[in-house]
Amino acid sequence: GAGVSQTPSNKVTEKGKYVELRCDPISGHTALYWYRQSLGQGPEFLIYFQGTGAADDSGLPNDRFFAVRPEGSVSTLKIQRTERGDSAVYLCASSLNGGGGTDTQYFGPGTRLTVL
Amino acid sequence: AQSVTQLDSQVPVFEEAPVELRCNYSSSVSVYLFWYVQYPNQGLQLLLKYLSGSTLVKGINGFEAEFNKSQTSFHLRKPSVHISDTAEYFCAVTLSNTGKLIFGQGTTLQVKP
């Protein structure tokens, strides 16, 4: 079956604009994760959904960042008033069950966000 | 808090030579350990994981890793590398009560002919 998909693959925006990044998880996966990867760094956790609810949003850097998963499948990461420091690759992953740490997370190809 | 340190940012090696990529972690509680690989222009792919049991874990593409609790290490090894192994490798940990992965900064493995 299809893997995790993310759209768009690239997004260029201007400072101060609003952006939405979309993630389609593997069908049937109940857990969904967002990470951010800056150049030369490892991925950094942002938020984790179990079903429709955010089980852990401790990685969101500030209130400009928000994510939703209204039907327990597709998720959207929303960034308001973008700043140049938000430029990074945003990765989405899904896993079958989530909850515990044993589940394998399957990653999408990422969305490269560039804020000019 | 948990943290992961990958001691080498770049590891150049000749084809068919053995390689070891080092990973150390810090945690006051038990963790699960993972190695992911990121090929150019591709998403992260799981190589192997340690959950419990045997400390020697075998993964895909001939890679293996050994969990050493006393040294808090989880080094990745391959006895003979190929050009196609050129990629970025990430070590990561997670706790038993969360799926949140904490990654190291990555090691670039460059295999030369």
mmCIF file of C-alpha atoms in Angstrom, chain A residues 4-114:
data_model
loop_
_atom_site.group_PDB
_atom_site.id
_atom_site.type_symbol
_atom_site.label_atom_id
_atom_site.label_comp_id
_atom_site.label_asym_id
_atom_site.label_seq_id
_atom_site.Cartn_x
_atom_site.Cartn_y
_atom_site.Cartn_z
ATOM 1 C CA VAL A 4 3.013 8.405 4.204
ATOM 2 C CA SER A 5 2.548 11.298 1.820
ATOM 3 C CA GLN A 6 3.089 14.995 2.431
ATOM 4 C CA THR A 7 2.036 17.992 0.415
ATOM 5 C CA PRO A 8 3.395 20.241 -0.821
ATOM 6 C CA SER A 9 6.893 18.887 -1.258
ATOM 7 C CA ASN A 10 8.242 22.432 -1.304
ATOM 8 C CA LYS A 11 6.747 25.642 0.015
ATOM 9 C CA VAL A 12 8.256 29.092 -0.328
ATOM 10 C CA THR A 13 6.592 31.910 1.556
ATOM 11 C CA GLU A 14 7.301 35.378 2.804
ATOM 12 C CA LYS A 15 7.892 36.346 6.372
ATOM 13 C CA GLY A 16 4.643 36.997 8.181
ATOM 14 C CA LYS A 17 2.504 34.773 5.965
ATOM 15 C CA TYR A 18 0.394 31.815 7.034
ATOM 16 C CA VAL A 19 1.146 28.290 5.767
ATOM 17 C CA GLU A 20 -0.488 24.891 5.987
ATOM 18 C CA LEU A 21 1.358 21.604 5.548
ATOM 19 C CA ARG A 22 -0.586 18.412 4.957
ATOM 20 C CA CYS A 23 0.147 14.827 5.927
ATOM 21 C CA ASP A 24 -1.649 11.687 4.741
ATOM 22 C CA PRO A 25 -0.689 8.756 6.971
ATOM 23 C CA ILE A 26 -0.680 5.098 6.084
ATOM 24 C CA SER A 27 -4.246 3.836 6.040
ATOM 25 C CA GLY A 28 -5.265 2.335 9.366
ATOM 26 C CA HIS A 29 -2.478 3.947 11.387
ATOM 27 C CA THR A 30 -3.910 5.523 14.503
ATOM 28 C CA ALA A 31 -0.843 7.493 15.565
ATOM 29 C CA LEU A 32 0.602 10.445 13.673
ATOM 30 C CA TYR A 33 3.698 12.508 14.450
ATOM 31 C CA TRP A 34 5.169 15.774 13.237
ATOM 32 C CA TYR A 35 8.887 16.540 13.374
ATOM 33 C CA ARG A 36 11.001 19.417 12.140
ATOM 34 C CA GLN A 37 14.471 18.943 10.682
ATOM 35 C CA SER A 38 16.744 21.927 10.330
ATOM 36 C CA LEU A 39 19.788 21.805 8.087
ATOM 37 C CA GLY A 40 22.485 19.560 9.509
ATOM 38 C CA GLN A 41 20.376 18.462 12.474
ATOM 39 C CA GLY A 42 18.366 15.446 13.459
ATOM 40 C CA PRO A 43 14.575 15.599 13.400
ATOM 41 C CA GLU A 44 13.021 17.405 16.358
ATOM 42 C CA PHE A 45 9.676 16.285 17.745
ATOM 43 C CA LEU A 46 6.763 18.719 17.472
ATOM 44 C CA ILE A 47 3.480 16.937 18.199
ATOM 45 C CA TYR A 48 1.914 13.476 18.367
ATOM 46 C CA PHE A 49 -1.704 12.497 17.716
ATOM 47 C CA GLN A 50 -3.442 9.387 18.924
ATOM 48 C CA GLY A 51 -6.610 9.301 16.861
ATOM 49 C CA THR A 52 -8.069 12.790 16.677
ATOM 50 C CA GLY A 53 -6.504 14.135 19.843
ATOM 51 C CA ALA A 54 -3.072 15.569 20.463
ATOM 52 C CA ALA A 55 -1.493 13.195 22.973
ATOM 53 C CA ASP A 56 1.708 15.212 23.305
ATOM 54 C CA ASP A 57 2.271 18.711 21.920
ATOM 55 C CA SER A 58 5.272 19.514 24.065
ATOM 56 C CA GLY A 59 7.514 20.079 21.047
ATOM 57 C CA LEU A 60 5.556 22.906 19.464
ATOM 58 C CA PRO A 61 7.939 25.880 19.751
ATOM 59 C CA ASN A 62 5.316 28.577 20.357
ATOM 60 C CA ASP A 63 1.688 29.482 19.795
ATOM 61 C CA ARG A 64 2.269 30.274 16.135
ATOM 62 C CA PHE A 65 2.328 26.539 15.510
ATOM 63 C CA PHE A 66 -0.840 24.481 15.573
ATOM 64 C CA ALA A 67 -1.825 21.067 14.227
ATOM 65 C CA VAL A 68 -5.126 19.293 13.738
ATOM 66 C CA ARG A 69 -6.322 15.836 12.822
ATOM 67 C CA PRO A 70 -10.105 16.199 12.817
ATOM 68 C CA GLU A 71 -11.085 12.763 11.506
ATOM 69 C CA GLY A 72 -8.192 10.745 12.829
ATOM 70 C CA SER A 73 -6.511 10.399 9.459
ATOM 71 C CA VAL A 74 -5.147 13.408 7.549
ATOM 72 C CA SER A 75 -3.336 16.006 9.614
ATOM 73 C CA THR A 76 -2.515 19.635 8.910
ATOM 74 C CA LEU A 77 0.308 21.573 10.521
ATOM 75 C CA LYS A 78 -0.452 25.281 10.555
ATOM 76 C CA ILE A 79 2.110 28.026 11.053
ATOM 77 C CA GLN A 80 0.994 31.609 11.560
ATOM 78 C CA ARG A 81 3.114 34.734 11.035
ATOM 79 C CA THR A 82 6.001 32.725 9.645
ATOM 80 C CA GLU A 83 9.547 33.728 10.536
ATOM 81 C CA ARG A 84 12.804 33.021 8.736
ATOM 82 C CA GLY A 85 13.758 30.678 11.561
ATOM 83 C CA ASP A 86 10.824 28.443 10.670
ATOM 84 C CA SER A 87 12.632 27.389 7.491
ATOM 85 C CA ALA A 88 13.201 23.641 7.734
ATOM 86 C CA VAL A 89 11.988 20.300 6.444
ATOM 87 C CA TYR A 90 8.783 19.281 8.192
ATOM 88 C CA LEU A 91 8.447 15.522 8.518
ATOM 89 C CA CYS A 92 5.349 13.531 9.207
ATOM 90 C CA ALA A 93 5.286 9.938 10.432
ATOM 91 C CA SER A 94 2.592 7.442 11.295
ATOM 92 C CA SER A 95 2.477 4.223 13.276
ATOM 93 C CA LEU A 96 -0.077 1.497 13.683
ATOM 94 C CA ASN A 97 -0.872 1.900 17.361
ATOM 95 C CA GLY A 98 1.236 4.596 18.953
ATOM 96 C CA GLY A 99 0.986 5.078 22.684
ATOM 97 C CA GLY A 100 4.046 3.079 23.633
ATOM 98 C CA GLY A 101 7.521 3.458 22.287
ATOM 99 C CA THR A 102 7.742 0.107 20.539
ATOM 100 C CA ASP A 103 5.806 1.039 17.422
ATOM 101 C CA THR A 104 7.754 1.578 14.202
ATOM 102 C CA GLN A 105 7.198 5.035 12.801
ATOM 103 C CA TYR A 106 6.987 5.324 9.015
ATOM 104 C CA PHE A 107 8.120 8.662 7.678
ATOM 105 C CA GLY A 108 6.973 10.688 4.725
ATOM 106 C CA PRO A 109 9.368 12.491 2.363
ATOM 107 C CA GLY A 110 8.844 15.813 4.109
ATOM 108 C CA THR A 111 7.845 19.332 3.142
ATOM 109 C CA ARG A 112 10.688 21.783 2.683
ATOM 110 C CA LEU A 113 9.538 25.172 3.967
ATOM 111 C CA THR A 114 11.502 28.255 3.039
#
